[in-house]
Amino acid sequence: MTEEIMITYPQQWEDEYRKTRFVALWRHEYPGMFADHRGSANPGTLDLFPQYALMFLLRRDQNIHSLTWYKLGGRKDMSKVPEKIRKRWNTISEHMGRSTFTKLQAALRKAGFREFKGEPDLFCWHPQTGNWFFAEAKGKDNVTDSERDWCQIYRDTLGDEIDIRVYRLRPER
């Protein structure tokens, strides 16, 4: 993976997230972006906080759009793929191109990746430039072996110039 990009957020977001499982400002500013996300699966923790905070910060500060929970290595049988995942796949394939999407998805399936295993937290794109990339959001945790393996398949399939970013999120001091 690549060198980490440091990004900060207001400390009070952590407290609000722990108490309510989300940060109200994120939904207020970008209601459509967070419409189908419930936030923390474990109330009182910051589990999922980095990826949601990164989604918000990239959009607010750089107009980079993103989506998460896309299960790129998911089922081949489209009749069993939920509609919201199909919509995410369509968005990704629109930005990276259908042939690139198909090639990557086939390689991930062949390597045994299913559901969310190892996939980066976000698929990101800039609507004006057309540039796209995958982003991994890290708080106190580190890149896992399955995340490294996913990225290696990605690079082996699409080439070394492919953009995968690792963001380290920290509270402002």
mmCIF file of N, CA and C in Angstrom, residues 37-87:
data_model
loop_
_atom_site.group_PDB
_atom_site.id
_atom_site.type_symbol
_atom_site.label_atom_id
_atom_site.label_comp_id
_atom_site.label_asym_id
_atom_site.label_seq_id
_atom_site.Cartn_x
_atom_site.Cartn_y
_atom_site.Cartn_z
ATOM 1 N N HIS A 37 -26.778 4.422 5.813
ATOM 2 C CA HIS A 37 -25.742 4.009 6.765
ATOM 3 C C HIS A 37 -26.222 4.298 8.186
ATOM 4 N N ARG A 38 -26.180 3.287 9.026
ATOM 5 C CA ARG A 38 -26.644 3.424 10.403
ATOM 6 C C ARG A 38 -25.559 3.860 11.360
ATOM 7 N N GLY A 39 -24.325 3.851 10.918
ATOM 8 C CA GLY A 39 -23.239 4.219 11.812
ATOM 9 C C GLY A 39 -22.711 3.018 12.566
ATOM 10 N N SER A 40 -22.248 3.265 13.743
ATOM 11 C CA SER A 40 -21.588 2.236 14.544
ATOM 12 C C SER A 40 -22.447 0.993 14.734
ATOM 13 N N ALA A 41 -21.828 -0.156 14.515
ATOM 14 C CA ALA A 41 -22.497 -1.424 14.791
ATOM 15 C C ALA A 41 -22.361 -1.775 16.264
ATOM 16 N N ASN A 42 -21.450 -1.116 16.942
ATOM 17 C CA ASN A 42 -21.185 -1.355 18.358
ATOM 18 C C ASN A 42 -21.265 -0.032 19.111
ATOM 19 N N PRO A 43 -22.447 0.332 19.585
ATOM 20 C CA PRO A 43 -22.603 1.608 20.287
ATOM 21 C C PRO A 43 -21.546 1.795 21.372
ATOM 22 N N GLY A 44 -21.094 3.029 21.497
ATOM 23 C CA GLY A 44 -20.084 3.352 22.488
ATOM 24 C C GLY A 44 -18.658 3.215 21.980
ATOM 25 N N THR A 45 -18.511 2.750 20.733
ATOM 26 C CA THR A 45 -17.173 2.567 20.151
ATOM 27 C C THR A 45 -16.991 3.485 18.941
ATOM 28 N N LEU A 46 -15.815 3.444 18.378
ATOM 29 C CA LEU A 46 -15.515 4.198 17.156
ATOM 30 C C LEU A 46 -15.369 3.263 15.954
ATOM 31 N N ASP A 47 -16.015 2.088 16.032
ATOM 32 C CA ASP A 47 -15.861 1.094 14.964
ATOM 33 C C ASP A 47 -16.394 1.634 13.626
ATOM 34 N N LEU A 48 -16.073 1.892 12.652
ATOM 35 C CA LEU A 48 -16.602 2.467 11.409
ATOM 36 C C LEU A 48 -16.451 3.995 11.374
ATOM 37 N N PHE A 49 -16.110 4.607 12.469
ATOM 38 C CA PHE A 49 -15.941 6.063 12.500
ATOM 39 C C PHE A 49 -14.960 6.564 11.437
ATOM 40 N N PRO A 50 -13.765 5.979 11.298
ATOM 41 C CA PRO A 50 -12.813 6.523 10.320
ATOM 42 C C PRO A 50 -13.359 6.572 8.898
ATOM 43 N N GLN A 51 -14.042 5.519 8.461
ATOM 44 C CA GLN A 51 -14.508 5.533 7.075
ATOM 45 C C GLN A 51 -15.608 6.557 6.856
ATOM 46 N N TYR A 52 -16.528 6.706 7.807
ATOM 47 C CA TYR A 52 -17.583 7.699 7.638
ATOM 48 C C TYR A 52 -17.037 9.118 7.752
ATOM 49 N N ALA A 53 -16.122 9.333 8.673
ATOM 50 C CA ALA A 53 -15.502 10.655 8.793
ATOM 51 C C ALA A 53 -14.732 10.998 7.516
ATOM 52 N N LEU A 54 -14.017 10.018 6.962
ATOM 53 C CA LEU A 54 -13.272 10.260 5.728
ATOM 54 C C LEU A 54 -14.213 10.573 4.573
ATOM 55 N N MET A 55 -15.319 9.861 4.469
ATOM 56 C CA MET A 55 -16.303 10.164 3.420
ATOM 57 C C MET A 55 -16.714 11.640 3.492
ATOM 58 N N PHE A 56 -17.051 12.068 4.704
ATOM 59 C CA PHE A 56 -17.492 13.445 4.891
ATOM 60 C C PHE A 56 -16.387 14.446 4.555
ATOM 61 N N LEU A 57 -15.206 14.221 5.104
ATOM 62 C CA LEU A 57 -14.109 15.176 4.929
ATOM 63 C C LEU A 57 -13.646 15.278 3.469
ATOM 64 N N LEU A 58 -13.589 14.171 2.771
ATOM 65 C CA LEU A 58 -13.202 14.221 1.357
ATOM 66 C C LEU A 58 -14.218 15.015 0.549
ATOM 67 N N ARG A 59 -15.507 14.819 0.835
ATOM 68 C CA ARG A 59 -16.551 15.530 0.108
ATOM 69 C C ARG A 59 -16.522 17.024 0.423
ATOM 70 N N ARG A 60 -16.461 17.339 1.709
ATOM 71 C CA ARG A 60 -16.489 18.745 2.126
ATOM 72 C C ARG A 60 -15.260 19.514 1.649
ATOM 73 N N ASP A 61 -14.085 18.927 1.818
ATOM 74 C CA ASP A 61 -12.845 19.657 1.586
ATOM 75 C C ASP A 61 -12.302 19.559 0.160
ATOM 76 N N GLN A 62 -12.653 18.475 -0.572
ATOM 77 C CA GLN A 62 -12.075 18.294 -1.907
ATOM 78 C C GLN A 62 -13.111 17.956 -2.983
ATOM 79 N N ASN A 63 -14.382 17.972 -2.626
ATOM 80 C CA ASN A 63 -15.470 17.585 -3.526
ATOM 81 C C ASN A 63 -15.252 16.192 -4.121
ATOM 82 N N ILE A 64 -14.677 15.306 -3.335
ATOM 83 C CA ILE A 64 -14.496 13.923 -3.759
ATOM 84 C C ILE A 64 -15.685 13.130 -3.230
ATOM 85 N N HIS A 65 -16.393 12.489 -4.139
ATOM 86 C CA HIS A 65 -17.543 11.671 -3.783
ATOM 87 C C HIS A 65 -17.054 10.259 -3.470
ATOM 88 N N SER A 66 -17.816 9.537 -2.665
ATOM 89 C CA SER A 66 -17.378 8.188 -2.315
ATOM 90 C C SER A 66 -18.564 7.325 -1.931
ATOM 91 N N LEU A 67 -18.306 6.043 -1.936
ATOM 92 C CA LEU A 67 -19.278 5.091 -1.419
ATOM 93 C C LEU A 67 -18.530 3.989 -0.693
ATOM 94 N N THR A 68 -19.241 3.313 0.179
ATOM 95 C CA THR A 68 -18.655 2.256 0.989
ATOM 96 C C THR A 68 -19.589 1.062 0.982
ATOM 97 N N TRP A 69 -19.125 -0.062 1.514
ATOM 98 C CA TRP A 69 -19.915 -1.289 1.583
ATOM 99 C C TRP A 69 -20.383 -1.713 0.196
ATOM 100 N N TYR A 70 -19.444 -1.976 -0.697
ATOM 101 C CA TYR A 70 -19.794 -2.292 -2.089
ATOM 102 C C TYR A 70 -19.576 -3.746 -2.466
ATOM 103 N N LYS A 71 -18.976 -4.548 -1.616
ATOM 104 C CA LYS A 71 -18.854 -5.997 -1.817
ATOM 105 C C LYS A 71 -18.411 -6.367 -3.232
ATOM 106 N N LEU A 72 -17.315 -5.813 -3.663
ATOM 107 C CA LEU A 72 -16.867 -5.990 -5.040
ATOM 108 C C LEU A 72 -16.626 -7.454 -5.418
ATOM 109 N N GLY A 73 -16.235 -8.281 -4.471
ATOM 110 C CA GLY A 73 -16.023 -9.694 -4.764
ATOM 111 C C GLY A 73 -17.283 -10.527 -4.614
ATOM 112 N N GLY A 74 -18.432 -9.869 -4.556
ATOM 113 C CA GLY A 74 -19.700 -10.540 -4.265
ATOM 114 C C GLY A 74 -20.160 -11.561 -5.291
ATOM 115 N N ARG A 75 -21.341 -12.028 -5.102
ATOM 116 C CA ARG A 75 -21.936 -13.124 -5.872
ATOM 117 C C ARG A 75 -21.976 -12.864 -7.380
ATOM 118 N N LYS A 76 -21.826 -13.939 -8.147
ATOM 119 C CA LYS A 76 -21.971 -13.861 -9.605
ATOM 120 C C LYS A 76 -23.441 -13.851 -9.996
ATOM 121 N N ASP A 77 -24.274 -14.520 -9.208
ATOM 122 C CA ASP A 77 -25.697 -14.612 -9.503
ATOM 123 C C ASP A 77 -26.369 -13.286 -9.136
ATOM 124 N N MET A 78 -26.599 -12.457 -10.149
ATOM 125 C CA MET A 78 -27.138 -11.109 -9.916
ATOM 126 C C MET A 78 -28.518 -11.132 -9.255
ATOM 127 N N SER A 79 -29.262 -12.219 -9.400
ATOM 128 C CA SER A 79 -30.583 -12.276 -8.773
ATOM 129 C C SER A 79 -30.477 -12.316 -7.251
ATOM 130 N N LYS A 80 -29.291 -12.661 -6.739
ATOM 131 C CA LYS A 80 -29.087 -12.717 -5.293
ATOM 132 C C LYS A 80 -28.328 -11.508 -4.750
ATOM 133 N N VAL A 81 -28.002 -10.567 -5.622
ATOM 134 C CA VAL A 81 -27.279 -9.368 -5.208
ATOM 135 C C VAL A 81 -28.312 -8.290 -4.854
ATOM 136 N N PRO A 82 -28.287 -7.779 -3.623
ATOM 137 C CA PRO A 82 -29.260 -6.738 -3.241
ATOM 138 C C PRO A 82 -29.171 -5.504 -4.145
ATOM 139 N N GLU A 83 -30.296 -4.857 -4.316
ATOM 140 C CA GLU A 83 -30.390 -3.703 -5.213
ATOM 141 C C GLU A 83 -29.387 -2.600 -4.851
ATOM 142 N N LYS A 84 -29.210 -2.321 -3.560
ATOM 143 C CA LYS A 84 -28.288 -1.239 -3.185
ATOM 144 C C LYS A 84 -26.849 -1.576 -3.573
ATOM 145 N N ILE A 85 -26.463 -2.863 -3.531
ATOM 146 C CA ILE A 85 -25.117 -3.253 -3.950
ATOM 147 C C ILE A 85 -25.008 -3.145 -5.473
ATOM 148 N N ARG A 86 -26.044 -3.560 -6.202
ATOM 149 C CA ARG A 86 -26.035 -3.413 -7.663
ATOM 150 C C ARG A 86 -25.868 -1.953 -8.073
ATOM 151 N N LYS A 87 -26.541 -1.070 -7.356
ATOM 152 C CA LYS A 87 -26.407 0.365 -7.653
ATOM 153 C C LYS A 87 -24.974 0.833 -7.408
#
